[in-house]
Amino acid sequence: MDVPTSRRIVLLGKTGAGKSSLANNIFGENLFTTNNSPNSEASKCQAETRSLNGRSLTLTDTPGFFDTKRSEEELMADILRCITECSPGPHAFLIVLKVEKFTDQEQDIVTKMCQYFSEEAFRYTTVLFTHGDQLCEGQKIEEFVSHSEGLSDLVKKCGGRCHVVDNKYWKNNQQGEYRSNQFQVAELLKTIEKMTEANKGRCYTNEMLQDVKREIQEEEERMRSANMSTGNMSLEEINSKAKNNVFGRLLIRLSGIAVGALLGVFLGVISARSSKREDLLLAAQSSGVEGLMAGFKAAGGAESPGKAMEMAATAVLSQCGLLPHQNNN
């Protein structure tokens, strides 16, 4: 089994959960902005790469992925940025939560993970708790999780993988080995290695990630050819600029992607023909993902957000048999 030496990890969580501080703790240096203001640079997707334990490790810190106050369009733009930064896909997702009561907002994690990625993403996911000082004396994170049905279900969905840190207080071993960020980060990285091995070294991917990877590769090839005559750009600069160019094109398609996802959810709920909440949620999740992908594909080449919306709506309605299938050739 050929397991690659690089690792790409995406941090997901609400604003203020401690994602940026966690990323700094993992790297052992202050690379990520930790200002919790939603209007600050901390609200932007940020990726950093460093060598750690003989591996090239890329951490992508996302904005408030589970924040309820953010619009769907804002969230989707950041998801697209995350997708371009971690192309061809992450080896691990970290769902970052505080040690606190599990609420309906946290319950939405499962829905959003399925909506923007897929059920399979949980095979690549670990739950990481911050604010470990809120644990009772002598309590371990597994015991804390066991007292909440919602948390237990989430951790179980993630293969039982969970860890805890405290970005403020656990900076040395004075409180014992367990209450030490150094120890907990080491354990977290071991868990990610075991998970990656169990996944046979593969990173998480889906149709959208595969398409973005292809677009980035094509853009890099075009730029390398153009650079041969001038030679004024390094391979790293070409890669960075190619990602930015692809992201710019994705932003034009954003309206189409959002329309596709919303139409998919709406039509999925209607077609479910059930009064059970569980059935409606499953139908909404499944149809939302299908609609999102249909919108993403249909809006390719759109020259304006309005045209992207029109192309996506037509594609989703055609897919559901509500319009004649369109021939895009």
Coordinates of C-alpha atoms in Angstrom, one line a residue:
M1 CA 0.0 0.0 0.0
D2 CA 1.5 3.3 -1.2
V3 CA 0.6 6.0 1.4
P4 CA 1.6 9.5 0.3
T5 CA 3.9 11.5 2.6
S6 CA 1.8 14.7 2.4
R7 CA -1.3 15.4 4.5
R8 CA -4.1 17.9 3.9
I9 CA -6.3 18.7 6.8
V10 CA -9.4 20.9 6.8
L11 CA -10.7 22.5 10.0
L12 CA -14.5 23.0 10.2
G13 CA -16.3 24.7 13.0
K14 CA -18.2 27.8 14.2
T15 CA -16.5 31.2 14.6
G16 CA -14.9 31.2 18.1
A17 CA -14.6 27.4 18.4
G18 CA -10.8 27.8 18.4
K19 CA -9.8 26.5 14.9
S20 CA -7.1 29.1 14.3
S21 CA -5.5 28.6 17.7
L22 CA -5.6 24.8 17.2
A23 CA -3.9 25.2 13.8
N24 CA -1.2 27.3 15.5
N25 CA -0.8 24.7 18.2
I26 CA -0.4 21.9 15.7
F27 CA 2.4 23.8 13.8
G28 CA 3.9 25.3 17.0
E29 CA 4.0 28.8 15.5
N30 CA 1.5 31.7 15.1
L31 CA 0.6 31.4 11.4
F32 CA -3.2 31.7 11.6
T33 CA -5.2 34.9 12.5
T34 CA -7.1 34.3 15.8
N35 CA -9.3 37.4 15.9
N36 CA -12.8 36.1 16.3
S37 CA -14.6 39.0 14.7
P38 CA -16.7 37.8 11.8
N39 CA -15.5 40.9 9.8
S40 CA -11.9 40.2 10.4
E41 CA -9.3 38.3 8.3
A42 CA -10.2 35.4 10.5
S43 CA -13.4 35.1 8.5
K44 CA -11.4 34.2 5.4
C45 CA -10.3 30.8 4.3
Q46 CA -6.5 30.4 5.1
A47 CA -4.2 27.6 4.2
E48 CA -0.6 27.1 5.4
T49 CA 1.9 24.3 4.7
R50 CA 4.8 23.2 6.9
S51 CA 7.0 20.2 7.4
L52 CA 6.0 18.2 10.5
N53 CA 7.3 14.8 11.6
G54 CA 8.8 14.2 8.2
R55 CA 5.6 15.0 6.3
S56 CA 4.4 18.0 4.4
L57 CA 1.3 19.1 6.3
T58 CA -1.3 21.5 4.9
L59 CA -3.9 22.9 7.3
T60 CA -6.9 24.8 5.8
D61 CA -8.7 26.9 8.4
T62 CA -12.2 27.7 7.2
P63 CA -14.5 30.5 8.4
G64 CA -17.5 29.7 10.5
F65 CA -18.7 26.7 8.6
F66 CA -21.6 26.1 10.9
D67 CA -22.4 29.7 11.7
T68 CA -26.2 30.2 11.3
K69 CA -25.8 34.0 10.7
R70 CA -23.9 33.6 7.5
S71 CA -25.8 33.6 4.2
E72 CA -25.7 30.4 2.0
E73 CA -23.8 32.4 -0.7
E74 CA -21.1 33.5 1.7
L75 CA -20.7 30.0 3.0
M76 CA -20.6 28.4 -0.5
A77 CA -17.9 30.9 -1.6
D78 CA -15.7 29.9 1.3
I79 CA -16.4 26.2 0.7
L80 CA -15.3 26.8 -2.9
R81 CA -12.1 28.5 -1.7
C82 CA -11.5 25.6 0.7
I83 CA -12.0 23.1 -2.2
T84 CA -9.4 24.9 -4.4
E85 CA -6.9 25.2 -1.5
C86 CA -7.0 21.5 -0.6
S87 CA -7.2 20.1 -4.1
P88 CA -7.3 17.2 -5.0
G89 CA -9.0 16.7 -1.6
P90 CA -8.3 16.5 2.2
H91 CA -7.0 13.4 4.0
A92 CA -8.8 14.5 7.1
F93 CA -11.6 16.8 8.3
L94 CA -11.5 18.1 11.8
I95 CA -14.9 19.1 13.2
V96 CA -13.9 21.6 16.0
L97 CA -16.3 22.1 18.9
K98 CA -16.1 23.6 22.3
V99 CA -16.5 21.5 25.4
E100 CA -20.0 22.7 26.1
K101 CA -23.7 21.6 25.8
F102 CA -24.6 20.1 22.4
T103 CA -27.3 22.2 20.8
D104 CA -29.4 22.1 17.7
Q105 CA -26.8 24.2 15.9
E106 CA -24.2 21.5 16.5
Q107 CA -26.8 18.9 15.3
D108 CA -26.8 20.8 11.9
I109 CA -23.2 19.7 11.5
V110 CA -24.3 16.3 10.1
T111 CA -26.7 18.0 7.7
K112 CA -24.2 20.5 6.4
M113 CA -21.4 17.8 6.1
C114 CA -23.8 15.7 4.0
Q115 CA -25.0 18.8 2.0
Y116 CA -21.6 20.1 1.0
F117 CA -19.6 17.0 1.0
S118 CA -21.3 13.6 1.5
E119 CA -22.0 10.9 4.0
E120 CA -18.7 9.3 3.1
A121 CA -16.8 12.3 4.4
F122 CA -17.3 11.0 7.9
R123 CA -14.9 8.2 7.2
Y124 CA -12.2 11.0 6.9
T125 CA -13.4 13.0 10.0
T126 CA -12.3 13.3 13.6
V127 CA -14.0 15.4 16.2
L128 CA -11.7 17.8 18.1
F129 CA -12.9 19.6 21.2
T130 CA -11.3 22.9 22.5
H131 CA -11.7 24.6 25.9
G132 CA -10.6 21.4 27.6
D133 CA -10.4 23.2 30.9
Q134 CA -14.2 22.9 31.1
L135 CA -13.9 19.2 31.6
C136 CA -14.6 18.1 35.2
E137 CA -11.5 17.2 37.3
G138 CA -10.1 13.9 36.1
Q139 CA -12.7 13.6 33.3
K140 CA -11.6 12.5 29.8
I141 CA -13.3 13.6 26.6
E142 CA -14.9 10.2 26.0
E143 CA -16.8 10.4 29.3
F144 CA -18.0 14.0 28.4
V145 CA -19.2 12.8 25.0
S146 CA -21.1 9.8 26.6
H147 CA -23.4 12.2 28.5
S148 CA -24.8 13.6 25.3
E149 CA -26.8 11.6 22.8
G150 CA -26.1 14.1 20.1
L151 CA -22.4 14.2 20.6
S152 CA -22.3 10.4 21.0
D153 CA -24.0 10.0 17.6
L154 CA -21.7 12.5 15.9
V155 CA -18.5 10.8 17.3
K156 CA -19.9 7.4 16.4
K157 CA -20.5 8.6 12.9
C158 CA -16.8 9.6 12.8
G159 CA -15.6 6.1 13.8
G160 CA -15.3 7.0 17.5
R161 CA -12.5 9.4 16.8
C162 CA -12.3 12.4 19.2
H163 CA -9.6 14.4 21.0
V164 CA -9.5 17.5 23.2
V165 CA -7.1 20.4 23.6
D166 CA -7.2 23.7 25.5
N167 CA -5.6 26.5 23.5
K168 CA -5.2 28.8 26.6
Y169 CA -4.3 26.7 29.6
W170 CA -2.8 23.3 28.5
K171 CA 0.5 24.7 27.5
N172 CA 2.6 22.6 29.8
N173 CA 2.4 19.3 31.7
Q174 CA 1.7 20.7 35.1
Q175 CA -1.8 19.3 35.1
G176 CA -0.7 15.8 34.0
E177 CA 0.0 14.3 30.7
Y178 CA -3.6 14.2 29.5
R179 CA -4.1 17.9 30.1
S180 CA -1.3 18.9 27.8
N181 CA -1.6 20.2 24.3
Q182 CA 1.7 18.7 23.2
F183 CA 0.4 15.2 24.2
Q184 CA -3.1 15.8 22.7
V185 CA -1.8 17.1 19.4
A186 CA 0.6 14.1 19.1
E187 CA -2.4 11.8 19.8
L188 CA -4.5 13.6 17.2
L189 CA -1.8 13.2 14.5
K190 CA -1.5 9.5 15.4
T191 CA -5.3 9.2 14.9
I192 CA -5.1 10.9 11.5
E193 CA -2.3 8.6 10.4
K194 CA -4.3 5.5 11.4
M195 CA -7.4 6.9 9.7
T196 CA -5.4 7.6 6.5
E197 CA -3.9 4.1 6.5
A198 CA -7.4 2.7 7.0
N199 CA -8.5 4.7 3.9
K200 CA -5.5 3.2 2.1
G201 CA -3.8 6.6 1.7
R202 CA -6.6 8.0 -0.3
C203 CA -7.9 11.6 0.3
Y204 CA -11.5 12.4 0.4
T205 CA -12.9 13.4 -2.9
N206 CA -16.2 13.9 -4.8
E207 CA -17.2 14.9 -8.3
M208 CA -16.7 18.6 -7.6
L209 CA -13.2 18.1 -6.1
Q210 CA -12.2 16.0 -9.1
D211 CA -13.5 18.6 -11.5
V212 CA -11.6 21.4 -9.7
K213 CA -8.5 19.3 -9.6
R214 CA -8.7 18.9 -13.4
E215 CA -9.3 22.6 -13.9
I216 CA -6.3 23.5 -11.8
Q217 CA -4.1 21.1 -13.6
E218 CA -5.2 22.5 -17.0
E219 CA -4.6 26.0 -15.8
E220 CA -1.1 25.1 -14.5
E221 CA -0.2 23.5 -17.8
R222 CA -1.4 26.6 -19.7
M223 CA 0.7 28.8 -17.4
R224 CA 3.8 26.6 -17.6
S225 CA 3.7 26.8 -21.4
A226 CA 3.4 30.5 -21.3
N227 CA 6.1 30.7 -18.6
M228 CA 8.7 28.8 -20.7
S229 CA 9.5 31.8 -22.8
T230 CA 9.8 34.2 -19.8
G231 CA 10.8 31.9 -16.9
N232 CA 9.8 34.5 -14.4
M233 CA 7.5 32.3 -12.2
S234 CA 8.4 29.4 -9.9
L235 CA 6.3 26.2 -9.9
E236 CA 5.0 27.3 -6.5
E237 CA 3.9 30.7 -7.9
I238 CA 2.3 29.0 -10.9
N239 CA 0.3 26.6 -8.6
S240 CA -0.9 29.5 -6.4
K241 CA -1.9 31.7 -9.4
A242 CA -3.6 28.7 -11.1
K243 CA -5.7 28.1 -7.9
N244 CA -6.7 31.8 -7.8
N245 CA -7.7 31.8 -11.4
V246 CA -9.8 28.7 -11.0
F247 CA -11.4 30.1 -7.9
G248 CA -12.3 33.3 -9.7
R249 CA -14.2 31.2 -12.3
L250 CA -15.9 29.2 -9.6
L251 CA -17.2 32.5 -8.1
I252 CA -19.1 33.2 -11.3
R253 CA -20.6 29.7 -11.0
L254 CA -21.5 30.3 -7.4
S255 CA -25.0 31.5 -8.0
G256 CA -25.7 28.5 -10.1
I257 CA -24.4 26.1 -7.5
A258 CA -26.5 27.8 -4.8
V259 CA -29.6 27.7 -7.0
G260 CA -29.0 24.0 -7.8
A261 CA -28.6 23.1 -4.1
L262 CA -31.7 25.0 -3.0
L263 CA -33.9 23.6 -5.9
G264 CA -32.6 20.1 -5.1
V265 CA -33.6 20.4 -1.5
F266 CA -37.0 21.8 -2.3
L267 CA -37.8 19.2 -4.9
G268 CA -36.5 16.4 -2.7
V269 CA -38.8 17.3 0.1
I270 CA -41.8 17.5 -2.2
S271 CA -41.0 14.1 -3.8
A272 CA -40.5 12.5 -0.4
R273 CA -44.3 12.4 0.3
S274 CA -43.7 11.7 3.9
S275 CA -44.6 13.5 7.1
K276 CA -41.7 11.9 9.0
R277 CA -38.9 14.4 9.8
E278 CA -36.2 11.8 9.3
D279 CA -37.5 10.9 5.8
L280 CA -37.7 14.6 4.9
L281 CA -34.2 15.3 6.1
L282 CA -32.7 12.4 4.2
A283 CA -34.6 13.4 1.0
A284 CA -33.4 17.0 1.4
Q285 CA -29.8 16.0 2.0
S286 CA -29.7 13.6 -1.0
S287 CA -31.5 15.8 -3.4
G288 CA -29.5 18.9 -2.2
V289 CA -26.2 17.2 -3.1
E290 CA -27.6 16.1 -6.5
G291 CA -28.9 19.6 -7.2
L292 CA -25.6 21.2 -6.1
M293 CA -23.6 19.0 -8.5
A294 CA -26.0 19.6 -11.3
G295 CA -25.8 23.3 -10.8
F296 CA -22.0 23.1 -10.6
K297 CA -21.7 21.3 -13.9
A298 CA -24.4 23.2 -15.7
A299 CA -22.9 26.6 -14.8
G300 CA -19.5 25.8 -16.2
G301 CA -18.6 28.5 -18.7
A302 CA -21.2 30.9 -17.5
E303 CA -20.1 34.5 -18.1
S304 CA -22.2 36.1 -15.4
P305 CA -23.9 35.0 -12.1
G306 CA -27.3 35.6 -13.7
K307 CA -26.5 33.2 -16.6
A308 CA -25.1 30.7 -14.1
M309 CA -28.4 30.7 -12.1
E310 CA -30.4 30.3 -15.3
M311 CA -28.3 27.3 -16.5
A312 CA -28.4 25.6 -13.1
A313 CA -32.1 26.0 -12.7
T314 CA -32.7 24.6 -16.2
A315 CA -30.4 21.6 -15.5
V316 CA -32.0 20.7 -12.1
L317 CA -35.6 21.0 -13.4
S318 CA -34.7 18.9 -16.5
Q319 CA -33.0 16.3 -14.2
C320 CA -36.2 16.1 -12.3
G321 CA -38.3 15.7 -15.4
L322 CA -40.0 19.0 -15.1
L323 CA -38.4 20.4 -18.3
P324 CA -37.2 18.7 -21.5
H325 CA -33.6 17.6 -21.2
Q326 CA -31.3 20.3 -22.6
N327 CA -28.6 19.6 -25.1
N328 CA -25.7 21.8 -24.2
N329 CA -23.6 21.0 -27.2

